Coordinates of C-alpha atoms and ligand atoms in Angstrom, one line a residue:
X56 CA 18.9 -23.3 -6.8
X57 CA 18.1 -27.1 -7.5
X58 CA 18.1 -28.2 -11.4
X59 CA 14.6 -28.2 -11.9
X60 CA 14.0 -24.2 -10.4
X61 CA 12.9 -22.2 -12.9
X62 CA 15.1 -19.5 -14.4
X63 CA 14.7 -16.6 -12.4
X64 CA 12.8 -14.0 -14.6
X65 CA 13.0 -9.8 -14.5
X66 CA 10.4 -8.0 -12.5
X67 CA 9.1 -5.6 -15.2
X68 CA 7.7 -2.0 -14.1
X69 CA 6.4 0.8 -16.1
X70 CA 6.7 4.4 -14.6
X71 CA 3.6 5.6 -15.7
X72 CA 1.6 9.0 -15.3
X73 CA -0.6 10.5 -18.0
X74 CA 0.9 14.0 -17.3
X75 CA 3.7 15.2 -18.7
X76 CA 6.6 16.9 -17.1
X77 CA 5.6 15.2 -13.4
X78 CA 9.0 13.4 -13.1
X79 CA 8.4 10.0 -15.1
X80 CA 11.7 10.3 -16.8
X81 CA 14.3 11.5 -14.1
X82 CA 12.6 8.3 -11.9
X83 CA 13.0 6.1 -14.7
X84 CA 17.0 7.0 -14.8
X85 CA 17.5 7.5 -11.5
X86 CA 15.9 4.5 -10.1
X87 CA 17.6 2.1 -12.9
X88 CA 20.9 3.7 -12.2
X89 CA 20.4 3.3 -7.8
X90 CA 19.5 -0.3 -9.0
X91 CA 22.2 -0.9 -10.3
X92 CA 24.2 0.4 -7.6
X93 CA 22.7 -1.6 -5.3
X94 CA 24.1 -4.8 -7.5
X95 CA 20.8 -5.0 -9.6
X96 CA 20.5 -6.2 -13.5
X97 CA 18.5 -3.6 -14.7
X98 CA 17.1 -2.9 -17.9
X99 CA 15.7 0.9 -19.1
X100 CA 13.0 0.9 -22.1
X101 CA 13.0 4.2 -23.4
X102 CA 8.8 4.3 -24.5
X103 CA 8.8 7.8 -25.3
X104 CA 9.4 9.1 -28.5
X105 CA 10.8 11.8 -27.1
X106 CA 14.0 9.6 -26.3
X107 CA 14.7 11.8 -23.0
X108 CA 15.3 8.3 -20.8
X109 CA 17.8 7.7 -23.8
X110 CA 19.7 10.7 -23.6
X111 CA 19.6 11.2 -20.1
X112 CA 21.7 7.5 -19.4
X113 CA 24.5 9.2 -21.8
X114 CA 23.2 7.7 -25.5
X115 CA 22.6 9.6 -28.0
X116 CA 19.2 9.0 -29.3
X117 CA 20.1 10.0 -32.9
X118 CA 22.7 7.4 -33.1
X119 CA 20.5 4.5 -32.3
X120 CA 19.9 3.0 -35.5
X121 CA 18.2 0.1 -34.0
X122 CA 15.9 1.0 -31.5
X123 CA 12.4 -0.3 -29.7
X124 CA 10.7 1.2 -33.1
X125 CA 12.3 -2.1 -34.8
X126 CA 11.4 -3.9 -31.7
X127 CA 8.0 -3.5 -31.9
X128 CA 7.5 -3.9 -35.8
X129 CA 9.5 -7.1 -35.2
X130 CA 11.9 -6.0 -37.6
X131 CA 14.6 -6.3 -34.5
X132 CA 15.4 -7.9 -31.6
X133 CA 15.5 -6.8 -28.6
X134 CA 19.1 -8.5 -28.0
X135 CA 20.6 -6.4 -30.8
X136 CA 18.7 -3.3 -30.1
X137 CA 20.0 -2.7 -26.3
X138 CA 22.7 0.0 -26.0
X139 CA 24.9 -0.3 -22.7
X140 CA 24.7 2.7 -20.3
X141 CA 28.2 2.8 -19.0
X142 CA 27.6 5.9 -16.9
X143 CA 24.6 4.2 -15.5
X144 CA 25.6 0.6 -15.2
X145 CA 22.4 -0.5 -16.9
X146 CA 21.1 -1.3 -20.4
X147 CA 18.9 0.8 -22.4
X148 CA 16.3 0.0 -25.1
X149 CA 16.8 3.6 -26.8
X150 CA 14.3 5.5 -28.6
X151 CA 13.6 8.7 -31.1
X152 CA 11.0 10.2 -32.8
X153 CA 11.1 7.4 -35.5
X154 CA 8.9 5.6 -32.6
X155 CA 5.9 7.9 -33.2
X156 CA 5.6 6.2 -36.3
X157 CA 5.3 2.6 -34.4
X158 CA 1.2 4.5 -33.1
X159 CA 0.0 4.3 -36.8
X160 CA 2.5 0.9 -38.0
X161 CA 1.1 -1.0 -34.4
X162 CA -2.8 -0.5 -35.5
X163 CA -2.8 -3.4 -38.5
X164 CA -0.5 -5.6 -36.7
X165 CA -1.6 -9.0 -34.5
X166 CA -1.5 -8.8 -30.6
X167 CA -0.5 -5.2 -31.3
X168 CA -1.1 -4.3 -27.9
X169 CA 1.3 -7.1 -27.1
X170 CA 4.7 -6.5 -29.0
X171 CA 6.5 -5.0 -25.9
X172 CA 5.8 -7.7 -23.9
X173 CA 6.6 -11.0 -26.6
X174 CA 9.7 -8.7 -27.5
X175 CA 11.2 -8.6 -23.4
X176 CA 10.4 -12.5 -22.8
X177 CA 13.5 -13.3 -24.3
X178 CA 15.7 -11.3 -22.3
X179 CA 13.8 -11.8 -18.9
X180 CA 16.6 -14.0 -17.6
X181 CA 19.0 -11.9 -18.3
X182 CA 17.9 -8.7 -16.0
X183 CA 16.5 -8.2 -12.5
X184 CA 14.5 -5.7 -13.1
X185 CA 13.0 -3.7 -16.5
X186 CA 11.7 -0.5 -16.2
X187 CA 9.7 1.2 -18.7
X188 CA 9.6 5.0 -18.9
X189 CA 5.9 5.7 -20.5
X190 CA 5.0 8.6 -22.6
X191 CA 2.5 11.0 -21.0
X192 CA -0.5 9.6 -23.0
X193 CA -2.6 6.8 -23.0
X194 CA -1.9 5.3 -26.2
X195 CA -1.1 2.3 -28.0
X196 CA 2.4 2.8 -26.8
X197 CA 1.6 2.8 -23.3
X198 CA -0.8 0.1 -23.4
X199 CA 2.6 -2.0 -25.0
X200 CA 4.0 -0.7 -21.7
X201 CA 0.9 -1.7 -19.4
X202 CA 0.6 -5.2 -20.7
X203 CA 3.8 -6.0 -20.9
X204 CA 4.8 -4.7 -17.1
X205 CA 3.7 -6.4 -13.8
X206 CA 3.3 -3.1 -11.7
X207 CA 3.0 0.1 -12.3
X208 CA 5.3 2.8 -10.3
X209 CA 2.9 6.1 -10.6
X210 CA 5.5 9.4 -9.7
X211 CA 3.3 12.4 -8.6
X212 CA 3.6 15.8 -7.6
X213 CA 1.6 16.6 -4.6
X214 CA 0.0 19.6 -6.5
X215 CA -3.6 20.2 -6.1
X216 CA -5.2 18.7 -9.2
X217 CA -3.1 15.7 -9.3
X218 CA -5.3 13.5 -7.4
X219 CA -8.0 14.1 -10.3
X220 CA -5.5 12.9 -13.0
X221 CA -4.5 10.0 -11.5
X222 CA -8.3 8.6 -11.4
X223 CA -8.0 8.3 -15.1
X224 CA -4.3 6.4 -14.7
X225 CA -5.9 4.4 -11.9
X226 CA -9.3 3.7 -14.5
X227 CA -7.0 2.3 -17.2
X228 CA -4.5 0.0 -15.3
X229 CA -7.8 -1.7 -14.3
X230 CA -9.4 -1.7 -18.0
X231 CA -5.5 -3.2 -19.0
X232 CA -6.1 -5.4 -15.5
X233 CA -9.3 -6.8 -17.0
X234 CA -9.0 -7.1 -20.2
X235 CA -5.0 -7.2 -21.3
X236 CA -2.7 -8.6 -18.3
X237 CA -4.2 -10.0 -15.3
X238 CA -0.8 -9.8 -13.7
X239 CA -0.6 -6.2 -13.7
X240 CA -1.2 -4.3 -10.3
X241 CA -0.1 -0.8 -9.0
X242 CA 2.7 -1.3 -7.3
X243 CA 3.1 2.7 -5.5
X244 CA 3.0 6.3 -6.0
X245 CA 6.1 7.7 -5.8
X246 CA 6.1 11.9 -4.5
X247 CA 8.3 13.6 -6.0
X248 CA 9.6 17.6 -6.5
X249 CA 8.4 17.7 -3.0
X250 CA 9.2 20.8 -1.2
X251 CA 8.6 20.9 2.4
X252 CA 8.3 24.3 2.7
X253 CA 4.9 24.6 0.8
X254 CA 1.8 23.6 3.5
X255 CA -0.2 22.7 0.1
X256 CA 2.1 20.2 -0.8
X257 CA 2.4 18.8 2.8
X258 CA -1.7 19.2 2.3
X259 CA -1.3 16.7 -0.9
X260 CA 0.8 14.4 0.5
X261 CA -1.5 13.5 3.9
X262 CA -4.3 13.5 1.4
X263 CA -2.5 11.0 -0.7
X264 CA -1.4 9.1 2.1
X265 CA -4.5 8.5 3.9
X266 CA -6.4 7.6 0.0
X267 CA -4.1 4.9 -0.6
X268 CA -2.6 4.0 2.7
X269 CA 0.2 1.9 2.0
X270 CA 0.6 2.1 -1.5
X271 CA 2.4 5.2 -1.2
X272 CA 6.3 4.6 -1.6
X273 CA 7.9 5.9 2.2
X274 CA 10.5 7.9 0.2
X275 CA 9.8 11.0 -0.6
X276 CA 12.3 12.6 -3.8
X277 CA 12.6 16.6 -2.7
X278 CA 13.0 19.3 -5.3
X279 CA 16.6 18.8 -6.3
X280 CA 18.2 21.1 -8.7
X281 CA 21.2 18.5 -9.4
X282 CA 18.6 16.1 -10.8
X283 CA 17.6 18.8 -13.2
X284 CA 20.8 19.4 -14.2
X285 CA 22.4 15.4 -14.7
X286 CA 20.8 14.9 -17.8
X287 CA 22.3 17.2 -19.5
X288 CA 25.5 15.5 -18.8
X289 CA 24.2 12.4 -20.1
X290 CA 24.4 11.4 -16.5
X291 CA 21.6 9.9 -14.0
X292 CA 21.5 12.0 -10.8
X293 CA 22.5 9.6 -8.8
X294 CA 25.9 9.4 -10.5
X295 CA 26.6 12.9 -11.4
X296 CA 26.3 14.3 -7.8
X297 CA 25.9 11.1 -5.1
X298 CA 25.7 13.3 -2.5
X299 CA 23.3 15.6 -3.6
X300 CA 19.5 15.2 -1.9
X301 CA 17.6 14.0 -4.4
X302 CA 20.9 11.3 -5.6
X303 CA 20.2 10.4 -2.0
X304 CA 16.7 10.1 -2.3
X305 CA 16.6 7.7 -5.1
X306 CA 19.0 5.5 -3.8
X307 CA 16.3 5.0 -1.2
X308 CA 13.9 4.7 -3.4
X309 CA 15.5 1.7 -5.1
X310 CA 16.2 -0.2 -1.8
X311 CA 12.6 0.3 -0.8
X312 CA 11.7 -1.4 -4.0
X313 CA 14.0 -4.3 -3.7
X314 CA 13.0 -5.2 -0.1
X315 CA 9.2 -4.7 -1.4
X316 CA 10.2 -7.5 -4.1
X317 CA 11.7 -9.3 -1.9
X318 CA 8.8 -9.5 0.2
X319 CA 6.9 -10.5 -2.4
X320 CA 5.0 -6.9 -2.3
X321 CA 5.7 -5.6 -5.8
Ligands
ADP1136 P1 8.3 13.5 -17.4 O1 9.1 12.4 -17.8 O2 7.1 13.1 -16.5 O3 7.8 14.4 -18.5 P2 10.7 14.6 -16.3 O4 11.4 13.6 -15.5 O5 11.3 14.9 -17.7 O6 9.2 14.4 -16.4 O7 10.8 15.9 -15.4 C1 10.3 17.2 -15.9 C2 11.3 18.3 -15.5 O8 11.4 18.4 -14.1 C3 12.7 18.0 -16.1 O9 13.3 19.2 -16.4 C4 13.4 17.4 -14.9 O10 14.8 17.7 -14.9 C5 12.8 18.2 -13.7 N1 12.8 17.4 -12.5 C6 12.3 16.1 -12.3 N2 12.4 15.7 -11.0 C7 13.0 16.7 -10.4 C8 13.3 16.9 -9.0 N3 13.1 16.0 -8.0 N4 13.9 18.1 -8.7 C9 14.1 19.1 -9.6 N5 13.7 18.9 -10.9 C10 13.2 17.8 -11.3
MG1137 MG1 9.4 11.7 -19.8

Protein backbone atom coordinates (compact mmCIF):
# COMPACT_ATOMS: atom_id res chain seq x y z
CA UNK A 1 0.00 0.00 0.00
CA UNK A 2 1.63 3.53 -0.99
CA UNK A 3 0.88 6.51 1.53
CA UNK A 4 -1.66 8.19 -0.16
CA UNK A 5 -4.08 4.60 -0.59
CA UNK A 6 -7.07 5.04 1.12
CA UNK A 7 -7.72 3.06 4.32
CA UNK A 8 -9.18 0.02 3.37
CA UNK A 9 -12.87 0.04 4.52
CA UNK A 10 -15.37 -3.14 5.66
CA UNK A 11 -17.51 -4.58 3.10
CA UNK A 12 -20.99 -4.29 4.95
CA UNK A 13 -23.84 -7.02 4.26
CA UNK A 14 -27.19 -7.41 5.69
CA UNK A 15 -28.71 -10.98 5.72
CA UNK A 16 -32.00 -10.09 5.02
CA UNK A 17 -35.44 -12.06 4.31
CA UNK A 18 -38.87 -10.73 5.41
CA UNK A 19 -39.72 -14.19 6.75
CA UNK A 20 -39.08 -15.36 9.87
CA UNK A 21 -37.57 -18.53 10.91
CA UNK A 22 -35.89 -19.09 7.11
CA UNK A 23 -32.29 -19.26 8.41
CA UNK A 24 -31.24 -15.42 8.70
CA UNK A 25 -29.70 -15.89 12.03
CA UNK A 26 -27.75 -19.26 11.92
CA UNK A 27 -26.14 -17.58 8.48
CA UNK A 28 -25.47 -14.52 10.16
CA UNK A 29 -23.27 -16.59 12.95
CA UNK A 30 -22.06 -19.05 10.94
CA UNK A 31 -20.80 -17.07 8.14
CA UNK A 32 -19.10 -14.36 10.60
CA UNK A 33 -17.61 -17.23 12.48
CA UNK A 34 -16.17 -19.22 8.82
CA UNK A 35 -14.91 -15.67 8.21
CA UNK A 36 -13.11 -15.40 10.61
CA UNK A 37 -11.62 -18.63 10.22
CA UNK A 38 -10.57 -18.01 7.08
CA UNK A 39 -8.33 -14.92 8.71
CA UNK A 40 -11.28 -12.36 8.17
CA UNK A 41 -12.05 -9.07 10.56
CA UNK A 42 -15.47 -9.58 10.93
CA UNK A 43 -18.04 -7.68 12.66
CA UNK A 44 -21.80 -9.27 13.69
CA UNK A 45 -24.69 -6.49 14.21
CA UNK A 46 -27.25 -8.08 16.05
CA UNK A 47 -30.67 -5.99 14.33
CA UNK A 48 -33.12 -8.09 15.86
CA UNK A 49 -34.64 -7.40 18.96
CA UNK A 50 -34.87 -10.67 19.55
CA UNK A 51 -31.03 -10.74 20.28
CA UNK A 52 -30.77 -14.54 18.83
CA UNK A 53 -27.33 -13.46 16.68
CA UNK A 54 -26.24 -12.22 20.22
CA UNK A 55 -26.75 -15.28 22.10
CA UNK A 56 -25.98 -17.61 19.54
CA UNK A 57 -21.93 -16.11 19.42
CA UNK A 58 -21.87 -16.99 23.36
CA UNK A 59 -23.13 -13.26 24.91
CA UNK A 60 -25.59 -12.94 26.87
CA UNK A 61 -28.11 -10.51 25.56
CA UNK A 62 -29.30 -9.54 29.10
CA UNK A 63 -25.93 -8.49 30.04
CA UNK A 64 -25.32 -5.99 27.38
CA UNK A 65 -25.97 -2.87 28.93
CA UNK A 66 -24.71 -0.95 26.04
CA UNK A 67 -26.05 -2.18 23.00
CA UNK A 68 -26.98 -1.04 19.15
CA UNK A 69 -30.26 0.53 21.04
CA UNK A 70 -27.75 3.25 22.33
CA UNK A 71 -26.07 3.13 19.02
CA UNK A 72 -28.84 4.21 17.16
CA UNK A 73 -30.26 6.97 19.70
CA UNK A 74 -26.60 8.19 19.54
CA UNK A 75 -26.48 7.94 23.15
CA UNK A 76 -23.35 5.34 22.37
CA UNK A 77 -20.78 4.52 20.31
CA UNK A 78 -20.35 1.91 18.46
CA UNK A 79 -16.61 1.43 19.76
CA UNK A 80 -17.85 1.00 23.39
CA UNK A 81 -20.87 -1.01 22.50
CA UNK A 82 -19.02 -4.05 20.72
CA UNK A 83 -18.80 -7.27 22.82
CA UNK A 84 -15.95 -9.75 21.66
CA UNK A 85 -17.17 -13.21 20.56
CA UNK A 86 -14.39 -15.32 21.82
CA UNK A 87 -16.02 -18.56 20.72
CA UNK A 88 -16.52 -17.03 17.36
CA UNK A 89 -13.45 -14.97 16.79
CA UNK A 90 -15.49 -12.03 15.80
CA UNK A 91 -17.14 -8.87 17.37
CA UNK A 92 -20.63 -8.44 18.05
CA UNK A 93 -22.89 -5.29 18.26
CA UNK A 94 -25.45 -7.14 20.75
CA UNK A 95 -28.98 -6.54 21.03
CA UNK A 96 -32.35 -7.20 23.32
CA UNK A 97 -35.70 -6.32 23.37
CA UNK A 98 -34.80 -2.74 24.74
CA UNK A 99 -34.17 -2.26 20.70
CA UNK A 100 -37.88 -2.53 19.93
CA UNK A 101 -38.18 0.65 21.60
CA UNK A 102 -35.43 2.26 19.06
CA UNK A 103 -39.02 1.64 16.08
CA UNK A 104 -40.93 4.43 18.02
CA UNK A 105 -37.54 6.61 19.53
CA UNK A 106 -36.04 6.44 15.51
CA UNK A 107 -39.40 8.16 14.00
CA UNK A 108 -38.62 11.97 15.44
CA UNK A 109 -34.94 11.70 14.92
CA UNK A 110 -32.89 13.30 11.72
CA UNK A 111 -31.64 10.91 8.95
CA UNK A 112 -33.42 8.32 11.06
CA UNK A 113 -33.24 5.92 8.39
CA UNK A 114 -29.49 6.58 8.51
CA UNK A 115 -28.11 5.97 12.19
CA UNK A 116 -26.79 2.43 11.41
CA UNK A 117 -24.90 3.51 8.76
CA UNK A 118 -23.20 7.11 10.40
CA UNK A 119 -22.78 4.81 13.59
CA UNK A 120 -20.42 1.82 11.50
CA UNK A 121 -18.32 4.60 9.45
CA UNK A 122 -16.18 4.88 12.29
CA UNK A 123 -15.25 1.49 12.74
CA UNK A 124 -15.02 0.57 8.94
CA UNK A 125 -11.22 0.36 9.07
CA UNK A 126 -11.14 -1.65 11.67
CA UNK A 127 -13.13 -4.88 10.11
CA UNK A 128 -13.23 -6.73 6.81
CA UNK A 129 -16.38 -7.44 6.64
CA UNK A 130 -19.94 -6.37 8.85
CA UNK A 131 -22.73 -8.40 8.72
CA UNK A 132 -26.04 -7.39 9.78
CA UNK A 133 -28.55 -9.99 10.89
CA UNK A 134 -32.14 -8.27 9.94
CA UNK A 135 -35.34 -8.80 11.73
CA UNK A 136 -38.03 -10.50 9.64
CA UNK A 137 -39.84 -7.24 8.91
CA UNK A 138 -39.59 -4.46 6.89
CA UNK A 139 -39.25 -1.78 9.28
CA UNK A 140 -37.40 1.20 10.26
CA UNK A 141 -34.89 -1.16 11.73
CA UNK A 142 -34.17 -2.91 8.58
CA UNK A 143 -34.17 0.01 6.44
CA UNK A 144 -31.07 1.21 9.21
CA UNK A 145 -29.82 -2.16 7.94
CA UNK A 146 -30.49 -1.63 4.06
CA UNK A 147 -29.01 1.80 3.89
CA UNK A 148 -26.31 1.29 5.80
CA UNK A 149 -25.12 -2.19 3.94
CA UNK A 150 -23.65 -2.51 0.39
CA UNK A 151 -25.33 -5.97 -0.47
CA UNK A 152 -27.79 -7.78 0.58
CA UNK A 153 -27.20 -11.77 1.24
CA UNK A 154 -31.00 -13.09 0.94
CA UNK A 155 -31.06 -16.99 2.75
CA UNK A 156 -34.07 -19.00 1.35
CA UNK A 157 -35.62 -22.19 1.73
CA UNK A 158 -36.51 -23.73 -1.55
CA UNK A 159 -40.15 -24.16 -0.26
CA UNK A 160 -42.86 -23.53 -2.65
CA UNK A 161 -44.11 -20.05 -1.77
CA UNK A 162 -40.75 -18.61 -1.16
CA UNK A 163 -40.30 -17.30 -4.51
CA UNK A 164 -43.57 -15.04 -3.90
CA UNK A 165 -41.93 -13.50 -0.65
CA UNK A 166 -38.93 -12.65 -1.99
CA UNK A 167 -40.60 -10.28 -4.76
CA UNK A 168 -41.48 -8.07 -1.91
CA UNK A 169 -37.62 -8.30 -0.45
CA UNK A 170 -36.55 -7.86 -4.01
CA UNK A 171 -39.33 -4.50 -4.39
CA UNK A 172 -37.83 -2.86 -1.38
CA UNK A 173 -33.90 -3.21 -1.80
CA UNK A 174 -34.82 -1.35 -5.09
CA UNK A 175 -37.22 1.43 -3.30
CA UNK A 176 -33.91 1.61 -0.59
CA UNK A 177 -31.72 1.45 -4.13
CA UNK A 178 -33.54 4.50 -5.33
CA UNK A 179 -34.24 6.43 -2.91
CA UNK A 180 -31.73 5.65 0.33
CA UNK A 181 -28.30 4.12 -0.87
CA UNK A 182 -27.39 3.96 -4.31
CA UNK A 183 -24.62 1.56 -3.40
CA UNK A 184 -26.73 -1.08 -2.30
CA UNK A 185 -27.19 -4.25 -4.63
CA UNK A 186 -28.20 -7.89 -4.03
CA UNK A 187 -25.39 -9.59 -3.65
CA UNK A 188 -26.91 -13.68 -3.68
CA UNK A 189 -29.49 -15.95 -2.35
CA UNK A 190 -28.16 -18.22 -0.25
CA UNK A 191 -30.35 -22.06 -0.08
CA UNK A 192 -30.44 -23.24 2.87
CA UNK A 193 -32.25 -26.29 5.10
CA UNK A 194 -31.89 -27.96 1.82
CA UNK A 195 -32.77 -31.57 1.80
CA UNK A 196 -31.93 -33.45 -1.25
CA UNK A 197 -34.21 -35.99 -0.70
CA UNK A 198 -37.46 -33.87 -1.28
CA UNK A 199 -38.00 -33.54 -5.44
CA UNK A 200 -40.00 -30.21 -4.47
CA UNK A 201 -37.10 -28.71 -3.02
CA UNK A 202 -34.80 -29.93 -5.94
CA UNK A 203 -38.08 -28.35 -7.96
CA UNK A 204 -37.31 -24.83 -5.96
CA UNK A 205 -33.90 -24.70 -6.40
CA UNK A 206 -33.72 -25.16 -10.51
CA UNK A 207 -36.54 -22.70 -10.46
CA UNK A 208 -34.42 -20.34 -8.44
CA UNK A 209 -31.56 -21.04 -10.35
CA UNK A 210 -32.66 -20.50 -13.76
CA UNK A 211 -34.77 -16.83 -12.26
CA UNK A 212 -31.64 -15.39 -11.09
CA UNK A 213 -28.88 -17.21 -12.90
CA UNK A 214 -25.88 -16.32 -11.17
CA UNK A 215 -26.97 -14.63 -8.39
CA UNK A 216 -27.55 -17.72 -6.63
CA UNK A 217 -24.60 -18.56 -4.08
CA UNK A 218 -22.97 -22.28 -5.54
CA UNK A 219 -23.16 -23.49 -1.98
CA UNK A 220 -25.89 -25.07 -0.91
CA UNK A 221 -26.25 -25.24 3.40
CA UNK A 222 -28.17 -28.89 3.88
CA UNK A 223 -30.55 -29.58 6.79
CA UNK A 224 -28.06 -29.88 9.60
CA UNK A 225 -29.25 -30.80 13.01
CA UNK A 226 -25.78 -29.67 14.62
CA UNK A 227 -26.51 -26.17 13.39
CA UNK A 228 -29.79 -26.34 15.35
CA UNK A 229 -28.24 -27.36 18.17
CA UNK A 230 -24.80 -24.81 18.48
CA UNK A 231 -26.66 -22.03 19.62
CA UNK A 232 -27.69 -23.33 22.43
CA UNK A 233 -24.15 -23.60 23.44
CA UNK A 234 -23.51 -20.17 22.78
CA UNK A 235 -21.48 -21.57 19.95
CA UNK A 236 -21.61 -20.89 15.98
CA UNK A 237 -21.91 -24.21 14.08
CA UNK A 238 -19.03 -24.03 12.55
CA UNK A 239 -17.16 -24.16 15.84
CA UNK A 240 -19.14 -26.43 17.93
CA UNK A 241 -19.02 -29.40 15.45
CA UNK A 242 -16.38 -28.54 12.33
CA UNK A 243 -17.01 -31.53 10.92
CA UNK A 244 -20.51 -31.64 10.85
CA UNK A 245 -22.27 -30.97 7.21
CA UNK A 246 -23.73 -27.91 7.50
CA UNK A 247 -20.12 -26.56 9.72
CA UNK A 248 -18.74 -27.71 6.35
CA UNK A 249 -21.10 -26.01 4.35
CA UNK A 250 -20.61 -22.55 5.68
CA UNK A 251 -17.14 -22.67 5.67
CA UNK A 252 -17.81 -22.74 1.91
CA UNK A 253 -19.99 -20.36 1.98
CA UNK A 254 -17.60 -17.86 3.43
CA UNK A 255 -14.78 -18.62 0.85
CA UNK A 256 -17.20 -18.16 -1.91
CA UNK A 257 -17.90 -14.74 -0.59
CA UNK A 258 -14.38 -13.74 -0.18
CA UNK A 259 -13.22 -14.81 -3.70
CA UNK A 260 -16.65 -12.95 -4.94
CA UNK A 261 -15.11 -9.72 -3.05
CA UNK A 262 -12.18 -10.21 -4.31
CA UNK A 263 -13.32 -10.28 -7.70
CA UNK A 264 -14.96 -7.28 -7.22
CA UNK A 265 -18.44 -9.28 -7.46
CA UNK A 266 -20.02 -8.44 -4.15
P1 LIG B 1 -34.34 -16.60 11.20
O1 LIG B 1 -33.21 -15.82 11.77
O2 LIG B 1 -34.54 -16.37 9.75
O3 LIG B 1 -35.60 -16.44 11.98
P2 LIG B 1 -32.97 -18.94 12.26
O4 LIG B 1 -31.58 -18.86 11.74
O5 LIG B 1 -33.22 -18.52 13.65
O6 LIG B 1 -33.95 -18.16 11.27
O7 LIG B 1 -33.45 -20.43 12.00
C1 LIG B 1 -34.75 -20.89 12.37
C2 LIG B 1 -34.63 -22.26 12.99
O8 LIG B 1 -34.09 -23.19 12.05
C3 LIG B 1 -33.68 -22.29 14.18
O9 LIG B 1 -34.19 -23.17 15.14
C4 LIG B 1 -32.38 -22.83 13.59
O10 LIG B 1 -31.60 -23.50 14.54
C5 LIG B 1 -32.89 -23.77 12.52
N1 LIG B 1 -31.96 -23.90 11.39
C6 LIG B 1 -31.44 -22.89 10.65
N2 LIG B 1 -30.68 -23.38 9.66
C7 LIG B 1 -30.69 -24.73 9.78
C8 LIG B 1 -30.10 -25.80 9.04
N3 LIG B 1 -29.32 -25.59 7.97
N4 LIG B 1 -30.35 -27.06 9.46
C9 LIG B 1 -31.14 -27.29 10.51
N5 LIG B 1 -31.73 -26.34 11.25
C10 LIG B 1 -31.52 -25.06 10.89
MG1 LIG C 1 -33.23 -14.30 13.25
Amino acid sequence: MTADSPTPTARVFCIANQKGGVGKTTTAINLAAALAMHGQRVLLVDLDPQGNATMGSGIDKNQAQINLYQVLIGEADVASARVRSESGGYDVLPANRELSGAEIDLVQMPDRERRLKDALQAVSADYDFVLIDCPPTLSLLTLNGLSGAHGVIIPMQCEYFALEGLSDLVNTIKRVYRNLNPDLELIGLLRVMFDTRITLQQQVSDQIRSHFGDKVFKTVVPRNVRLAEAPSYGLPGVIYDKSSRGAKAYLEFGEELIARVKAGRA
